[in-house]
């Protein structure tokens, strides 16, 4: 069977069972993704559909029956297959997951998102020593899920940030803890961070990556409205891939002004050149 | 010279045998890292100085280590038609006497540990050294050696590891020739499968099956890797295997490469093993010179070569996916399997890859040479062959011990190791390194094999056996191993990174006398969680020392905490 639009062979449709509910899925699809689509709650912190499965946060553990044996595994690394059956909240999973939540609450005690998430699963305090460091550039909110590092490396290809040290001393940062020139200022790290630990701020013509040791990125100014919009470096990198005819206006106009201009040109064309100027 | 025909191999064998049993006396100093550490090099240099000065008709050379660490430095004396004599605890001060005695066709008997009238190198070479020196005990009567069965270590401490001729002399590379010229891939894999050989790195996966999966994986190109990232505290089997007999490993890899259709082999070895690296490099160069590596090996058209990749001191890089990441120049962090190394896209540079431990590879030549039937008779059902253990800690006879799998723990610790050092009572042993568990004395009738050690709450691991005596504080032992695991955790997943850290904080508190009963409960629950939820084997097994000491030595925890 071929897929109508793309011409690629369509993925085989299978049925998986989550907590007794039959759910349709594509063969090989990540189980956590299926659960999210089906609105079945499985807590998770390091999952991002645009990146390869990573399996680091360990919260999305589910019970699966494999070769007749019950096994605990992360649903973000589990692939859909016909007849696959998982259960999300066995007493065993709840027991371990609660300890993991407590470990997270101790690791990132200032993250409100994390506190709210843990509370949804009944964990409101931790028996473990809280890590509170005044000098933490991520304000004691980072849980080292690695999403920012991977977005920066694997999606943006910038590699501006990485893991530093290892084991319990691991942290995310720029090389030598200094501002870095490799940062595009794209903000993907801010966007993917599950605990809102990564912060940036635009002031005038500069974007300040607050979490990355004050890395500063210059912004482009819109020729039309005068607002600062895209980071200059990012624009240059992106424009290298854009067809020449589009290049000029993308480079100088912010998305809002560009939208406006397209609309105006459309009107002008339709009305024989008598468009509004402004 | 290239070795192609059986006659070429026989010629090299002849050359080598003249080096092992020359027409004049030969003194070989045990110069593996262990021997060097206790002054072996100084003994060697002093002997060299005296032999030169006296113009004595003596050949001075080096050998690897026969495994009796307690008695180092060891020196082998071979006098034509006399038994090989092993001297022990030799110092520079003994050198003059040794040279004088040997020049007169004698040996300094007070330094003698034992004599070896003949030695079976198993793969078709039984060396008859000669008769005499009857006052010196026989090798087989030395309690440390008596209970052992040397298969992998059959050449260690007897041949010069830096000379390929000596390896060929004792039957080396004959198995490779047999496999490449007389067997096909299927026959070799079948032989390894029926031998029952299981991975010696710790997990015990059937080696033949892994080879079959790799061979049958889609993709034109296959790669094989030797895991020599031995990092368990107290474990040094692999180091000695490489330092004392590097060609056995290379030969095993040649056979495996041919069976799996691999053109490239890599030895991933930790940088902390400089002598092993040096000897492997030398051995690889010698094998290339003889045409045993490179193009058209034995004229069969099969081409294969081996490179060396060094690690940078991370324990976790012994885990297969982290190991591949490390070789590829990425951070050594594990990723979830699948994809496994044997899958296309999952191995080194994306090629299906077979990864085996040093000792696994070392078992291959003898299986091919003597047949799987011969091999399967050693050990117990489902656990065939021998295993090399490093018997260390508070045991009387420290050393490397090779015994059939399924040998009772007490045979190793009490009979071979002679129990606790300085007459103390043994209380427990830790097997399998930091991922293993502590097995108490009352369970010493446990047969040492993959399944029975698991049942006891420990693991085989790579083969470290650390002995603890009556004075050992078991809580402190647990703390030691958790400290190690915490420092070696890569930091990717939360149970291992944060869980171990908090387990260590709790253990510190208990050790400082500030712990409570509740702390013990938390420690147990936390350890259980780390084992159940960690991403890779490091985290999954790291709490074992805590879990087993809690199970078997709970009273030591209880007496330390406040109610």
Short mmCIF file of C-alpha atoms in Angstrom, two decimals, chain A:
data_model
loop_
_atom_site.label_atom_id
_atom_site.label_comp_id
_atom_site.label_asym_id
_atom_site.label_seq_id
_atom_site.Cartn_x
_atom_site.Cartn_y
_atom_site.Cartn_z
CA UNK A 1 0.00 0.00 0.00
CA UNK A 2 1.35 3.40 -0.96
CA UNK A 3 0.69 6.59 0.86
CA UNK A 4 -1.53 8.78 -1.32
CA UNK A 5 0.36 12.03 -1.05
CA UNK A 6 3.98 11.27 -0.36
CA UNK A 7 4.29 8.18 -2.51
CA UNK A 8 6.11 6.41 0.34
CA UNK A 9 4.83 3.09 1.59
CA UNK A 10 2.37 3.83 4.38
CA UNK A 11 3.24 2.65 7.87
CA UNK A 12 1.32 -0.39 8.99
CA UNK A 13 -1.47 0.39 11.42
CA UNK A 14 -1.45 -1.60 14.63
CA UNK A 15 -3.46 -1.66 17.81
CA UNK A 16 -1.80 -1.30 21.17
CA UNK A 17 -3.47 -1.52 24.56
CA UNK A 18 -2.79 1.08 27.21
CA UNK A 19 -4.43 0.47 30.60
CA UNK A 20 -6.95 -1.78 28.88
CA UNK A 21 -7.86 0.82 26.23
CA UNK A 22 -7.32 -0.16 22.61
CA UNK A 23 -5.41 2.56 20.79
CA UNK A 24 -4.57 2.79 17.09
CA UNK A 25 -0.92 3.47 16.30
CA UNK A 26 1.57 3.29 13.48
CA UNK A 27 3.91 0.36 13.73
CA UNK A 28 7.17 1.51 15.31
CA UNK A 29 5.62 4.66 16.73
CA UNK A 30 6.88 5.69 20.14
CA UNK A 31 4.43 4.53 22.81
CA UNK A 32 4.67 7.72 24.84
CA UNK A 33 3.57 9.64 21.75
CA UNK A 34 0.56 7.35 21.36
CA UNK A 35 -0.35 7.88 25.03
CA UNK A 36 -0.09 11.66 24.67
CA UNK A 37 -2.38 11.56 21.62
CA UNK A 38 -4.83 9.41 23.52
CA UNK A 39 -4.68 11.80 26.48
CA UNK A 40 -3.43 9.09 28.81
CA UNK A 41 -1.21 10.77 31.39
CA UNK A 42 2.35 9.48 31.62
CA UNK A 43 4.73 11.90 33.31
CA UNK A 44 7.80 12.77 31.27
CA UNK A 45 10.50 15.42 31.15
CA UNK A 46 13.05 14.52 28.48
CA UNK A 47 10.74 13.60 25.58
CA UNK A 48 10.61 15.78 22.47
CA UNK A 49 9.06 14.32 19.31
CA UNK A 50 11.55 16.08 17.01
CA UNK A 51 14.52 14.41 18.71
CA UNK A 52 15.52 10.76 18.94
CA UNK A 53 14.37 8.88 22.05
CA UNK A 54 16.76 9.57 24.90
CA UNK A 55 15.41 7.76 27.95
CA UNK A 56 17.09 9.88 30.61
CA UNK A 57 14.36 11.18 32.90
CA UNK A 58 13.02 7.68 33.66
CA UNK A 59 9.60 9.05 34.66
CA UNK A 60 7.70 7.51 31.75
CA UNK A 61 8.28 3.97 32.99
CA UNK A 62 5.47 1.60 32.09
CA UNK A 63 4.91 -2.09 32.56
CA UNK A 64 5.02 -4.19 29.44
CA UNK A 65 4.61 -7.91 28.96
CA UNK A 66 7.56 -9.26 26.99
CA UNK A 67 7.99 -12.94 26.26
CA UNK A 68 5.41 -13.70 28.93
CA UNK A 69 7.30 -11.70 31.55
CA UNK A 70 6.30 -8.40 33.06
CA UNK A 71 8.99 -5.83 32.56
CA UNK A 72 9.39 -2.17 33.41
CA UNK A 73 10.62 0.03 30.62
CA UNK A 74 10.50 3.65 29.50
CA UNK A 75 7.60 4.34 27.14
CA UNK A 76 9.70 6.92 25.26
CA UNK A 77 11.94 4.13 23.98
CA UNK A 78 9.19 1.59 23.47
CA UNK A 79 7.90 1.13 19.91
CA UNK A 80 4.36 0.20 18.94
CA UNK A 81 3.80 -3.31 17.66
CA UNK A 82 0.63 -5.28 17.09
CA UNK A 83 -0.84 -6.55 20.32
CA UNK A 84 1.55 -4.65 22.59
CA UNK A 85 0.06 -4.13 26.01
CA UNK A 86 1.19 -1.66 28.61
CA UNK A 87 0.01 -0.56 32.02
CA UNK A 88 0.99 2.86 33.31
CA UNK A 89 0.39 2.95 37.04
CA UNK A 90 1.14 -0.37 38.70
CA UNK A 91 1.97 -0.21 42.44
CA UNK A 92 5.57 -0.94 41.54
CA UNK A 93 5.79 1.92 39.06
CA UNK A 94 4.13 4.31 41.50
CA UNK A 95 6.61 3.32 44.22
CA UNK A 96 9.66 3.94 42.05
CA UNK A 97 8.25 6.99 40.31
CA UNK A 98 7.56 8.67 43.63
CA UNK A 99 11.20 8.23 44.62
CA UNK A 100 12.28 9.66 41.26
CA UNK A 101 10.01 12.67 41.86
CA UNK A 102 11.61 13.13 45.26
CA UNK A 103 15.04 13.02 43.65
CA UNK A 104 13.93 15.68 41.16
CA UNK A 105 12.50 17.89 43.88
CA UNK A 106 15.87 17.71 45.63
CA UNK A 107 17.79 18.34 42.44
CA UNK A 108 15.76 21.31 41.17
CA UNK A 109 14.04 22.66 44.27
CA UNK A 110 13.16 25.99 42.68
CA UNK A 111 11.22 24.68 39.71
CA UNK A 112 7.53 25.45 40.17
CA UNK A 113 6.60 23.34 37.14
CA UNK A 114 8.30 20.33 38.66
CA UNK A 115 6.61 20.89 42.01
CA UNK A 116 3.22 21.06 40.30
CA UNK A 117 3.93 17.95 38.27
CA UNK A 118 5.07 15.96 41.31
CA UNK A 119 2.07 17.18 43.27
CA UNK A 120 -0.24 15.83 40.55
CA UNK A 121 1.20 12.42 41.40
CA UNK A 122 0.89 13.00 45.13
CA UNK A 123 4.51 13.88 45.87
CA UNK A 124 4.75 17.18 47.67
CA UNK A 125 7.99 16.92 49.60
CA UNK A 126 11.34 15.20 49.38
CA UNK A 127 13.26 13.30 52.02
CA UNK A 128 16.52 14.03 50.21
CA UNK A 129 18.89 16.92 50.75
CA UNK A 130 17.96 19.80 48.44
CA UNK A 131 20.59 21.12 46.09
CA UNK A 132 20.68 24.89 46.36
CA UNK A 133 23.53 26.72 44.77
CA UNK A 134 23.62 30.48 44.64
CA UNK A 135 25.94 30.49 41.63
CA UNK A 136 23.75 28.18 39.53
CA UNK A 137 23.21 29.84 36.15
CA UNK A 138 20.03 27.82 35.81
CA UNK A 139 18.68 28.97 39.13
CA UNK A 140 18.38 25.49 40.68
CA UNK A 141 15.70 24.55 38.21
CA UNK A 142 17.66 22.30 35.83
CA UNK A 143 17.03 18.56 35.92
CA UNK A 144 19.65 17.70 33.28
CA UNK A 145 17.14 16.17 30.88
CA UNK A 146 19.45 17.23 28.06
CA UNK A 147 16.75 18.66 25.80
CA UNK A 148 18.45 22.08 25.46
CA UNK A 149 21.82 20.49 24.68
CA UNK A 150 20.30 18.19 22.11
CA UNK A 151 18.15 20.88 20.47
CA UNK A 152 21.23 23.09 20.21
CA UNK A 153 23.39 20.31 18.76
CA UNK A 154 21.03 18.09 16.83
CA UNK A 155 18.39 20.52 15.56
CA UNK A 156 20.27 23.83 15.33
CA UNK A 157 23.72 22.40 14.71
CA UNK A 158 25.17 25.19 16.87
CA UNK A 159 26.69 23.18 19.70
CA UNK A 160 26.88 26.30 21.85
CA UNK A 161 26.09 24.45 25.07
CA UNK A 162 26.95 21.02 26.34
CA UNK A 163 27.21 18.86 29.40
CA UNK A 164 30.08 19.75 31.70
CA UNK A 165 31.57 17.25 34.18
CA UNK A 166 29.90 13.95 34.86
CA UNK A 167 27.86 12.05 37.43
CA UNK A 168 26.38 14.17 40.20
CA UNK A 169 28.63 17.06 39.16
CA UNK A 170 27.09 17.26 35.70
CA UNK A 171 25.77 20.63 34.62
CA UNK A 172 24.76 22.29 31.39
CA UNK A 173 26.74 25.24 30.24
CA UNK A 174 28.91 27.00 27.71
CA UNK A 175 32.60 26.15 27.27
CA UNK A 176 34.57 27.32 30.33
CA UNK A 177 31.46 29.00 31.69
CA UNK A 178 32.07 32.02 29.45
CA UNK A 179 29.80 33.81 26.97
CA UNK A 180 29.91 31.90 23.70
CA UNK A 181 30.08 33.08 20.11
CA UNK A 182 28.56 29.83 18.87
CA UNK A 183 25.11 30.72 20.17
CA UNK A 184 22.68 31.85 17.45
CA UNK A 185 20.31 33.15 20.07
CA UNK A 186 17.56 31.06 18.49
CA UNK A 187 15.98 30.33 21.84
CA UNK A 188 15.33 26.67 21.07
CA UNK A 189 16.83 25.82 24.48
CA UNK A 190 14.33 28.10 26.17
CA UNK A 191 11.48 26.60 24.20
CA UNK A 192 12.27 22.95 24.94
CA UNK A 193 13.18 23.30 28.61
CA UNK A 194 10.57 21.35 30.59
CA UNK A 195 11.22 23.18 33.86
CA UNK A 196 11.60 26.74 32.54
CA UNK A 197 15.17 26.77 33.76
CA UNK A 198 16.64 28.36 30.64
CA UNK A 199 16.01 32.06 30.32
CA UNK A 200 16.66 34.76 27.75
CA UNK A 201 15.72 38.41 27.46
CA UNK A 202 15.61 40.91 24.57
CA UNK A 203 16.72 44.43 25.40
CA UNK A 204 16.95 46.83 22.47
CA UNK A 205 19.20 45.50 19.76
CA UNK A 206 20.52 42.66 21.92
CA UNK A 207 19.25 39.28 23.03
CA UNK A 208 20.79 38.20 26.32
CA UNK A 209 20.99 34.46 26.96
CA UNK A 210 20.80 34.83 30.74
CA UNK A 211 21.38 31.18 31.48
CA UNK A 212 24.42 30.95 29.23
CA UNK A 213 26.72 33.21 31.13
CA UNK A 214 25.35 36.41 29.66
CA UNK A 215 25.97 35.43 26.05
CA UNK A 216 24.87 38.40 23.93
CA UNK A 217 23.41 38.05 20.45
CA UNK A 218 22.74 41.10 18.18
CA UNK A 219 19.24 41.36 16.74
CA UNK A 220 18.18 42.52 13.26
CA UNK A 221 16.06 45.65 12.99
CA UNK A 222 12.94 45.67 10.86
CA UNK A 223 13.25 48.22 8.04
CA UNK A 224 9.55 48.83 8.21
CA UNK A 225 8.48 49.15 11.85
CA UNK A 226 11.90 49.56 13.44
CA UNK A 227 11.38 46.70 15.90
CA UNK A 228 14.23 44.31 16.59
CA UNK A 229 13.27 40.78 15.63
CA UNK A 230 15.46 37.84 14.54
CA UNK A 231 18.98 37.28 15.86
CA UNK A 232 21.43 38.43 13.18
CA UNK A 233 23.57 35.29 13.17
CA UNK A 234 20.56 33.04 12.95
CA UNK A 235 19.16 35.11 10.08
CA UNK A 236 22.43 34.84 8.17
CA UNK A 237 22.57 31.08 8.70
CA UNK A 238 18.93 30.63 7.75
CA UNK A 239 19.15 32.90 4.70
CA UNK A 240 21.88 30.77 3.23
CA UNK A 241 19.23 28.14 2.65
CA UNK A 242 16.47 30.36 1.28
CA UNK A 243 15.75 30.98 -2.43
CA UNK A 244 17.23 34.32 -3.55
CA UNK A 245 13.94 36.00 -4.46
CA UNK A 246 12.69 35.65 -0.91
CA UNK A 247 15.95 36.52 0.71
CA UNK A 248 15.77 40.26 0.64
CA UNK A 249 12.52 40.82 2.37
CA UNK A 250 13.07 38.10 4.97
CA UNK A 251 16.35 39.71 5.85
CA UNK A 252 15.02 43.16 6.51
CA UNK A 253 11.43 42.72 7.64
CA UNK A 254 10.06 41.27 10.81
CA UNK A 255 7.38 38.56 10.31
CA UNK A 256 4.56 40.97 11.15
CA UNK A 257 5.64 43.62 8.62
CA UNK A 258 6.33 40.99 6.03
CA UNK A 259 2.80 39.60 6.45
CA UNK A 260 1.45 43.09 6.14
CA UNK A 261 3.44 43.75 2.96
CA UNK A 262 2.34 40.50 1.33
CA UNK A 263 -1.28 41.33 2.08
CA UNK A 264 -0.85 44.82 0.69
CA UNK A 265 0.80 43.59 -2.47
CA UNK A 266 -1.99 41.11 -2.92
CA UNK A 267 -4.56 43.84 -2.58
CA UNK A 268 -2.57 46.05 -4.92
CA UNK A 269 -2.42 43.34 -7.53
CA UNK A 270 -6.11 42.63 -7.20
CA UNK A 271 -7.14 46.23 -7.32
CA UNK A 272 -4.86 47.24 -10.17
CA UNK A 273 -2.17 49.07 -8.25
CA UNK A 274 -4.32 51.30 -6.05
CA UNK A 275 -3.19 49.87 -2.72
CA UNK A 276 -2.73 51.70 0.54
CA UNK A 277 0.78 52.85 1.34
CA UNK A 278 2.10 52.85 4.83
#
